[in-house]
mmCIF file of C-alpha atoms and ligand atoms in Angstrom:
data_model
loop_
_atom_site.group_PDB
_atom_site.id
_atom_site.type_symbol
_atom_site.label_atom_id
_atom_site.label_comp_id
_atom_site.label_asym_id
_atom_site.label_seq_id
_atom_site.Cartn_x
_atom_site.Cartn_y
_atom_site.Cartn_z
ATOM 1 C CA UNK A 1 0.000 0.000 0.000
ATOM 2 C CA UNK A 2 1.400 3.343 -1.230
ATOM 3 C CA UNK A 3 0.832 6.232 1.006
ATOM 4 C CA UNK A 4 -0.495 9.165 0.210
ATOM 5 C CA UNK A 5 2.198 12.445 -0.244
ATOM 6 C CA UNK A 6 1.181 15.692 -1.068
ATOM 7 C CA UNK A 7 3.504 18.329 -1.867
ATOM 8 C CA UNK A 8 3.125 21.913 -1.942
ATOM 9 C CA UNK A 9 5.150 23.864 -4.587
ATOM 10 C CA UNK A 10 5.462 27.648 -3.781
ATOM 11 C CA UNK A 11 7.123 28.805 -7.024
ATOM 12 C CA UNK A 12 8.205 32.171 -6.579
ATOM 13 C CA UNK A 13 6.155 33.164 -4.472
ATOM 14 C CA UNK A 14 5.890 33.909 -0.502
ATOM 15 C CA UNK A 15 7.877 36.451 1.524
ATOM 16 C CA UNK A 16 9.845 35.636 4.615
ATOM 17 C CA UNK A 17 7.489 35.987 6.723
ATOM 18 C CA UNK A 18 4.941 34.985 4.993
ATOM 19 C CA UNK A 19 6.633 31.762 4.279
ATOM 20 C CA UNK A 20 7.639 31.070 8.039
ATOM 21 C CA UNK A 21 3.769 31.649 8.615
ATOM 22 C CA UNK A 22 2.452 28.966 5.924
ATOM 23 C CA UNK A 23 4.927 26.653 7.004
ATOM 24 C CA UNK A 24 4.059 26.872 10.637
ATOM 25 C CA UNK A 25 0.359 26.221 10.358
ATOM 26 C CA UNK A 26 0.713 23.443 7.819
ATOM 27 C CA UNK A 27 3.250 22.125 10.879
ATOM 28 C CA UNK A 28 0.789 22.675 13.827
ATOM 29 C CA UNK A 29 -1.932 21.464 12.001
ATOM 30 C CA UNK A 30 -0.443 18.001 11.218
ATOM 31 C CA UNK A 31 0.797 17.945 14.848
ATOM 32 C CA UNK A 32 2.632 14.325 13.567
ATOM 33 C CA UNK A 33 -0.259 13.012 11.215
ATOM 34 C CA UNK A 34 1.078 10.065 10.051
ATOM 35 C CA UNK A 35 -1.567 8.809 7.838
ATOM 36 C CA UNK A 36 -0.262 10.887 4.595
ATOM 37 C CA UNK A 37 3.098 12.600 4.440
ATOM 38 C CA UNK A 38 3.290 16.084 3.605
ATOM 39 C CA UNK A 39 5.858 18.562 2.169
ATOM 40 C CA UNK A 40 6.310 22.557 1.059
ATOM 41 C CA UNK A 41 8.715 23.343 -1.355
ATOM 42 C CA UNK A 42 9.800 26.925 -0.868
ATOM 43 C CA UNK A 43 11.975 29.444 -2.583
ATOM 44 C CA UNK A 44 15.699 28.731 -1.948
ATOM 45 C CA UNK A 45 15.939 32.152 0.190
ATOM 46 C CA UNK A 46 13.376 31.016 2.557
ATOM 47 C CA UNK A 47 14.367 26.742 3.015
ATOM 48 C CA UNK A 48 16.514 28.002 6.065
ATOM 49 C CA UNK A 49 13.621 29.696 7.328
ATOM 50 C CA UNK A 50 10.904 27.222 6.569
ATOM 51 C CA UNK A 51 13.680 24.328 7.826
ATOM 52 C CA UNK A 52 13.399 26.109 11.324
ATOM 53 C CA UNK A 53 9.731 26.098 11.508
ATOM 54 C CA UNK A 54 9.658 22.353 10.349
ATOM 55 C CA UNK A 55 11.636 21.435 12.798
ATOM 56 C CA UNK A 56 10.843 18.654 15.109
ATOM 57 C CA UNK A 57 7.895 18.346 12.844
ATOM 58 C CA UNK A 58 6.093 15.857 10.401
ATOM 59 C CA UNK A 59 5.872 18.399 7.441
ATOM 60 C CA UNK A 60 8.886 17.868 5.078
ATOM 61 C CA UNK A 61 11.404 20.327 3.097
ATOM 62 C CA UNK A 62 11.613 20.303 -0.563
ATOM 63 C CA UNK A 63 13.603 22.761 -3.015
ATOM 64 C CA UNK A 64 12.374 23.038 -6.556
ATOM 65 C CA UNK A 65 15.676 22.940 -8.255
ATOM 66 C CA UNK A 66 19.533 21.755 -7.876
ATOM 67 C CA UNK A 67 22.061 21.973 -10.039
ATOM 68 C CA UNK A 68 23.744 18.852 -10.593
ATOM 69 C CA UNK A 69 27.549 19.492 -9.739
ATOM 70 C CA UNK A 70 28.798 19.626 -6.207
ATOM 71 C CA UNK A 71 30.029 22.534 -6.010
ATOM 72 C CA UNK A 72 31.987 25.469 -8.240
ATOM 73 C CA UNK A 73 32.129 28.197 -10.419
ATOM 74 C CA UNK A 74 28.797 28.107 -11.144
ATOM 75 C CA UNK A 75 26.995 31.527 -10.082
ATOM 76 C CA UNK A 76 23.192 31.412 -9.753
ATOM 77 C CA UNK A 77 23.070 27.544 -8.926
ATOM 78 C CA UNK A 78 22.491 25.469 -5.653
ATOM 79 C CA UNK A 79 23.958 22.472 -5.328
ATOM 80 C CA UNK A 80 22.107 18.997 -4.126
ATOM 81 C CA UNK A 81 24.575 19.102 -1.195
ATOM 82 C CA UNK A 82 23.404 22.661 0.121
ATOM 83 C CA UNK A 83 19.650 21.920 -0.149
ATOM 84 C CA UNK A 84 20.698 18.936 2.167
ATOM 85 C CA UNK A 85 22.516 20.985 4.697
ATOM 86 C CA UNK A 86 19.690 23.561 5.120
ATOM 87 C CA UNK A 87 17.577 20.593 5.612
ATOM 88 C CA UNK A 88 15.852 19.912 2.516
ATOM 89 C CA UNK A 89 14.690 15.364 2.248
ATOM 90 C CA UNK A 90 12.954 16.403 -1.372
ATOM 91 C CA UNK A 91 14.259 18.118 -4.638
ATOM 92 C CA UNK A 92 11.502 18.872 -7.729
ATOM 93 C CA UNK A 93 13.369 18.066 -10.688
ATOM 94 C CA UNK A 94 11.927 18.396 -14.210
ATOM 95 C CA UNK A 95 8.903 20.642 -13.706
ATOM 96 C CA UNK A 96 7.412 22.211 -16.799
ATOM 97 C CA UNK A 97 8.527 25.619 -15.671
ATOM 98 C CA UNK A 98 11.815 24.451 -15.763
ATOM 99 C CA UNK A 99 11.643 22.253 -19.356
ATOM 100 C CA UNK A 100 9.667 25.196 -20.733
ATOM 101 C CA UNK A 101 10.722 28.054 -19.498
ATOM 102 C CA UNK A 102 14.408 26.972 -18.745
ATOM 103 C CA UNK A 103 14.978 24.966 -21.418
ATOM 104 C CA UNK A 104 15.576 22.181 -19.330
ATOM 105 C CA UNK A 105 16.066 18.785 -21.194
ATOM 106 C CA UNK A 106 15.928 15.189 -20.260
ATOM 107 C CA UNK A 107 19.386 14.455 -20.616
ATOM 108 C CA UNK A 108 20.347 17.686 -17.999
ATOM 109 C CA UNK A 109 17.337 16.650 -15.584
ATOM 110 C CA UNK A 110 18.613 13.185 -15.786
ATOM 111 C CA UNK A 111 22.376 14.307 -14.583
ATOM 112 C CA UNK A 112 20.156 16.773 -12.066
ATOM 113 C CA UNK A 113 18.150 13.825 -10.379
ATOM 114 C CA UNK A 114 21.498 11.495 -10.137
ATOM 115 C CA UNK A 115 23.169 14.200 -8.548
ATOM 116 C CA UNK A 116 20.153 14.480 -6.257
ATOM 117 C CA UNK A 117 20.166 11.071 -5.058
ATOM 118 C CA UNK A 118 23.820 11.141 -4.789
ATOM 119 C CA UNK A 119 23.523 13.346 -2.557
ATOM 120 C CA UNK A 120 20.979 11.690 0.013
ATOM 121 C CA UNK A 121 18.340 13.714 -1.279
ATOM 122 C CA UNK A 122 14.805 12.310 -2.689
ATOM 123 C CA UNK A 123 13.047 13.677 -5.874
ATOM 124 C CA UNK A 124 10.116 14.310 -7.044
ATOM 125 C CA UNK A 125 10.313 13.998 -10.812
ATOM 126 C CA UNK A 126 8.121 15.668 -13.443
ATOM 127 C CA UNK A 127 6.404 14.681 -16.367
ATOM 128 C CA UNK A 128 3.786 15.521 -18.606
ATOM 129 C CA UNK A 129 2.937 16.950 -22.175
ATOM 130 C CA UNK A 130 1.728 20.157 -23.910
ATOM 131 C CA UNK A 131 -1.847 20.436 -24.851
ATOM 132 C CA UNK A 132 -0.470 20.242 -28.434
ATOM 133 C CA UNK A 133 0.678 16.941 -27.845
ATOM 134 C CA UNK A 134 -2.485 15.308 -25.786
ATOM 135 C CA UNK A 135 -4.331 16.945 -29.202
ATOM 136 C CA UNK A 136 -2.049 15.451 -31.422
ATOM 137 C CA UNK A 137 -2.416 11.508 -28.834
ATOM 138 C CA UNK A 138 1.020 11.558 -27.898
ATOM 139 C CA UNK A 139 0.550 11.749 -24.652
ATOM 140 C CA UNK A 140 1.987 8.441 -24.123
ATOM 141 C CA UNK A 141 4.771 8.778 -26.329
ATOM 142 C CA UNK A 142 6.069 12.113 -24.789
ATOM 143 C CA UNK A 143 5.760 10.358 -21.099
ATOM 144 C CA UNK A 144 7.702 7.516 -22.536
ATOM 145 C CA UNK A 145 10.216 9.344 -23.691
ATOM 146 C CA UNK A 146 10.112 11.631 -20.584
ATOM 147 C CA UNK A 147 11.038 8.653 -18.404
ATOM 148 C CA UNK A 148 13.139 6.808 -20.311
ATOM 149 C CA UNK A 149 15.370 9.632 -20.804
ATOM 150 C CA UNK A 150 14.833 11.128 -17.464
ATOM 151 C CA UNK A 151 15.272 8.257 -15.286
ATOM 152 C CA UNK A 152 18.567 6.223 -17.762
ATOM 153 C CA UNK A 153 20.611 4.998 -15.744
ATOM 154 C CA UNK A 154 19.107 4.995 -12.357
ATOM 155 C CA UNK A 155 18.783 1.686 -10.478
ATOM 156 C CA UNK A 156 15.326 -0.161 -8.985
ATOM 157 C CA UNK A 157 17.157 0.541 -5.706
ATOM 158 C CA UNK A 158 17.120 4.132 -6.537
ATOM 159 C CA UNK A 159 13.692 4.437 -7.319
ATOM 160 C CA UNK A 160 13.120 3.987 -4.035
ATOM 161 C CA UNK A 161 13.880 7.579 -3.617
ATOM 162 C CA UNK A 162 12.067 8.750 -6.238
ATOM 163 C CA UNK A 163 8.415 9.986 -6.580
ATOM 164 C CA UNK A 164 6.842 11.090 -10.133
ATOM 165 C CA UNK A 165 4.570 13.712 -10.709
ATOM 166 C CA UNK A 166 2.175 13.139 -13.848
ATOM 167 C CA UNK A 167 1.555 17.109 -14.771
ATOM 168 C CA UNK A 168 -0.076 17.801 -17.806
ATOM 169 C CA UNK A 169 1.151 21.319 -18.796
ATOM 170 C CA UNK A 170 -2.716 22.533 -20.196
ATOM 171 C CA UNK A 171 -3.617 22.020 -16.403
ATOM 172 C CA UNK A 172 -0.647 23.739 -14.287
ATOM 173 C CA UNK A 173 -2.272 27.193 -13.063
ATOM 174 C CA UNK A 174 -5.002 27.135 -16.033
ATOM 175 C CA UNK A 175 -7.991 25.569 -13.681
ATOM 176 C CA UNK A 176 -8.217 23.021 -16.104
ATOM 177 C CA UNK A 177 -7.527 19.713 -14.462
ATOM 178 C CA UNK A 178 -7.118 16.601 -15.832
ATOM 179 C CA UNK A 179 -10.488 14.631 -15.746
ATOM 180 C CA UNK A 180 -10.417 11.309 -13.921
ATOM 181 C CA UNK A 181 -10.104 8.774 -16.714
ATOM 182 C CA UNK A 182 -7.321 11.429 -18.074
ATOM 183 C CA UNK A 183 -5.197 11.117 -14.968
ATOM 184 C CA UNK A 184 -5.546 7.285 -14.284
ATOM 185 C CA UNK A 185 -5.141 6.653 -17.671
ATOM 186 C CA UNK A 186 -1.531 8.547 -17.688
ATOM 187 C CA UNK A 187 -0.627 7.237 -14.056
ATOM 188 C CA UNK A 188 -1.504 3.450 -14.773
ATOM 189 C CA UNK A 189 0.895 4.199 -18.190
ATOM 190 C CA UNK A 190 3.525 5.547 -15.963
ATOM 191 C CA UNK A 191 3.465 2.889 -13.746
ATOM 192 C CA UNK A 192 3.349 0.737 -16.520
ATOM 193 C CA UNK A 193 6.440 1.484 -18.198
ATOM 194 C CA UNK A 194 8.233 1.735 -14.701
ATOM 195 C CA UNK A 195 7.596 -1.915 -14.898
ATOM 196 C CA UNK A 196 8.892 -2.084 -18.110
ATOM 197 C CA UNK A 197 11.755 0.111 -17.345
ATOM 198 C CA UNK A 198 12.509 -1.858 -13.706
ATOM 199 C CA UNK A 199 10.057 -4.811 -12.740
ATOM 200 C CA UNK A 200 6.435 -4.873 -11.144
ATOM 201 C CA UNK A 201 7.961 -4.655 -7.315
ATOM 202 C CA UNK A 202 9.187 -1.196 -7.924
ATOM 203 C CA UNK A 203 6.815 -0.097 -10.026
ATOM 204 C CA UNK A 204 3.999 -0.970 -7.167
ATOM 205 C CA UNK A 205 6.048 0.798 -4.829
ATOM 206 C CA UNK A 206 7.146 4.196 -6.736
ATOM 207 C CA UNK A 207 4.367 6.898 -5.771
ATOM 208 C CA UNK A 208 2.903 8.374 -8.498
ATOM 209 C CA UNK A 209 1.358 12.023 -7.992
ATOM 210 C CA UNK A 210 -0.680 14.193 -9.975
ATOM 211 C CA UNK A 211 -0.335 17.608 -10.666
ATOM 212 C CA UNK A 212 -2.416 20.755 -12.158
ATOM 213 C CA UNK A 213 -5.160 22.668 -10.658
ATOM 214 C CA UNK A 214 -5.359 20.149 -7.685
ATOM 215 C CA UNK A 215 -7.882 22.141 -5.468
ATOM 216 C CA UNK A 216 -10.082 21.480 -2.497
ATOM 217 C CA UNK A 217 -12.898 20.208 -4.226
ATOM 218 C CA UNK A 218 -11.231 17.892 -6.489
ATOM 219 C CA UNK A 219 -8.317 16.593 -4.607
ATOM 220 C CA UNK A 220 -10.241 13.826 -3.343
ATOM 221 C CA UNK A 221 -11.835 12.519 -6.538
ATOM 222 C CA UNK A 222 -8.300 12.906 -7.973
ATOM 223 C CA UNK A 223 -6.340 10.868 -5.189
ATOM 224 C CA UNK A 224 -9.197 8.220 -5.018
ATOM 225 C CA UNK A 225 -7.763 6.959 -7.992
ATOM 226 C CA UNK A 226 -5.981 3.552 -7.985
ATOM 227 C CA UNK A 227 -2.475 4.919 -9.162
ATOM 228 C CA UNK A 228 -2.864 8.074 -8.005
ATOM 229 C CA UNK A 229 -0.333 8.390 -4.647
ATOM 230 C CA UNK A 230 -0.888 12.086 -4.476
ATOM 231 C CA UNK A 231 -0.872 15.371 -5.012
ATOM 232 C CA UNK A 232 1.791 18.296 -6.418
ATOM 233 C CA UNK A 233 0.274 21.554 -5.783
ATOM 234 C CA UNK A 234 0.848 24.573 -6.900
ATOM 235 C CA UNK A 235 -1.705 27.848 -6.599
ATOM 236 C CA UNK A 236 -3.709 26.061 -3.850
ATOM 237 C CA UNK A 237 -0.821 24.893 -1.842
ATOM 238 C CA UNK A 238 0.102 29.044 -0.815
ATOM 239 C CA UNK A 239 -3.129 28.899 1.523
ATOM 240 C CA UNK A 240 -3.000 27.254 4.308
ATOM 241 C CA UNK A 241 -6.687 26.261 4.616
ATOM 242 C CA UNK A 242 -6.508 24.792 1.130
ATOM 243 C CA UNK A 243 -3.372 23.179 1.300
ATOM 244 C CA UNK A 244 -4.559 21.596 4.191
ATOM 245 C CA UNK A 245 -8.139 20.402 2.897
ATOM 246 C CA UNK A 246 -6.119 19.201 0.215
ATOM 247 C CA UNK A 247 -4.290 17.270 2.546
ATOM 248 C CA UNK A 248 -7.276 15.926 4.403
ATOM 249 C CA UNK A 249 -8.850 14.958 1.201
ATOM 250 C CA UNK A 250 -6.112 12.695 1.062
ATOM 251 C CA UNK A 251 -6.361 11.150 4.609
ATOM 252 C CA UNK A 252 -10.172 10.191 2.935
HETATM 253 P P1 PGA B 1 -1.078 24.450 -9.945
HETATM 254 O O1 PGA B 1 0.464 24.088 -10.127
HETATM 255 O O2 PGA B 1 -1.598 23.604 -8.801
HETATM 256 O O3 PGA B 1 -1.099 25.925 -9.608
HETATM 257 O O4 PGA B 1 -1.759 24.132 -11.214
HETATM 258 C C1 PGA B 1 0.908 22.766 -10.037
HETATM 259 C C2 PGA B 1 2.394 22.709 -10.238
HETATM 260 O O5 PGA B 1 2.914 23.521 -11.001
HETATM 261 O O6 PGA B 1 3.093 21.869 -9.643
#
């Protein structure tokens, strides 16, 4: 049985403060829950802060980026090493912000989640096509490629450490989420070609969540799903009271 995780990713967005605040209620309010496990993913400026507030607490620290050298001339960039000495357990690798906006390829998000788990951190790895593509029915074929190229090279043991996120780009921050049969279809072929890619035991074990426009009232129709493990969530996760229906919604 796969638990439940949902993530919070707030972008750039939040202030110090205002960061400290969101962590610390999503942290009170779980006071240990250990029936789904739970994450924010801040802005790098604000994991020391947020790290603080976590502490001693259920709720866990994500970054939405590394780099994937150690260390060096490299000015800008964090490295996997520093988001695991402020505290960070979770990295978001391979989000469409990133592969859009960025640039970001498979083969650099590949050498970005291997550095990750190198370095004792877990990741949360993105896929997911452009409307274009779901139009044009190659969905399947631009998730296939996704994780092929995205996860080469990484062993079953590895995927331990990993968690997907199925994100169909025409749903991030649009309102338009993915109906039911559209999600469970592209999770069940996710987890399908982790078995092809590994074997059935890791496949059944590898939580699968979905992301785009996951809000209150549709988190729980969402995460009812048989190979949906979850939610990533954007917009809704910068509220406290709707991060944390969201959450409840996946207690059931
Ligand atoms: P959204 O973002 O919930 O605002 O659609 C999801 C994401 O980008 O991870």
């Amino acid at each position: 049985m796969r638990p439940k995780f949902v993530a919070g990713n707030w972008k750039m967005y939040t202030s110090a403060g205002t960061a400290k605040a969101l962590a610390t209620t999503v942290a009170m309010s779980m006071k240990g829950d250990k029936r789904v496990m739970v994450a924010v993913c801040p802005p790098f400026p604000w994991l020391g802060v947020v790290a603080s507030a976590l502490d001693g607490m259920s709720v866990m620290l994500g970054a939405q980026n590394c780099h994937f050298e150690k260390e060096g001339a490299y000015t800008g960039e964090v490295s996997p090493a520093m988001l695991r000495d402020v505290g960070c357990q979770y990295v978001i690798i391979g989000h469409s912000e990133r592969r859009h906006g960025f640039g970001e390829t498979d083969d650099l998000l590949n050498k970005k989640a291997k550095a990750a788990l190198a370095a004792g951190l877990k990741v949360i790895f993105c896929v997911g096509e452009l409307l274009a593509e779901r139009e044009a029915n190659q969905t399947e074929q631009v998730l296939d490629t996704q994780l092929t190229n995205g996860l080469a090279g990484l062993t079953s043991a590895q995927m331990h450490s990993v968690v997907l996120a199925y994100e169909p780009v025409w749903a991030i921050g649009t309102g338009k989420v993915a109906t039911p049969e559209q999600a469970q279809a592209a999770h069940a072929f996710i987890r399908g070609k982790l078995a092809g890619l590994y074997d059935a035991g890791t496949a059944a074990h590898v939580q699968i969540q979905y992301g785009g426009s996951v809000k209150a009232d549709n988190a729980a129709g969402l995460m009812s799903l048989p190979d949906v493990d979850g939610a990533l969530v954007g917009g809704a996760s910068l509220k406290a009271d709707q991060f944390l229906a969201i959450v409840n919604a996946a207690i059931g």
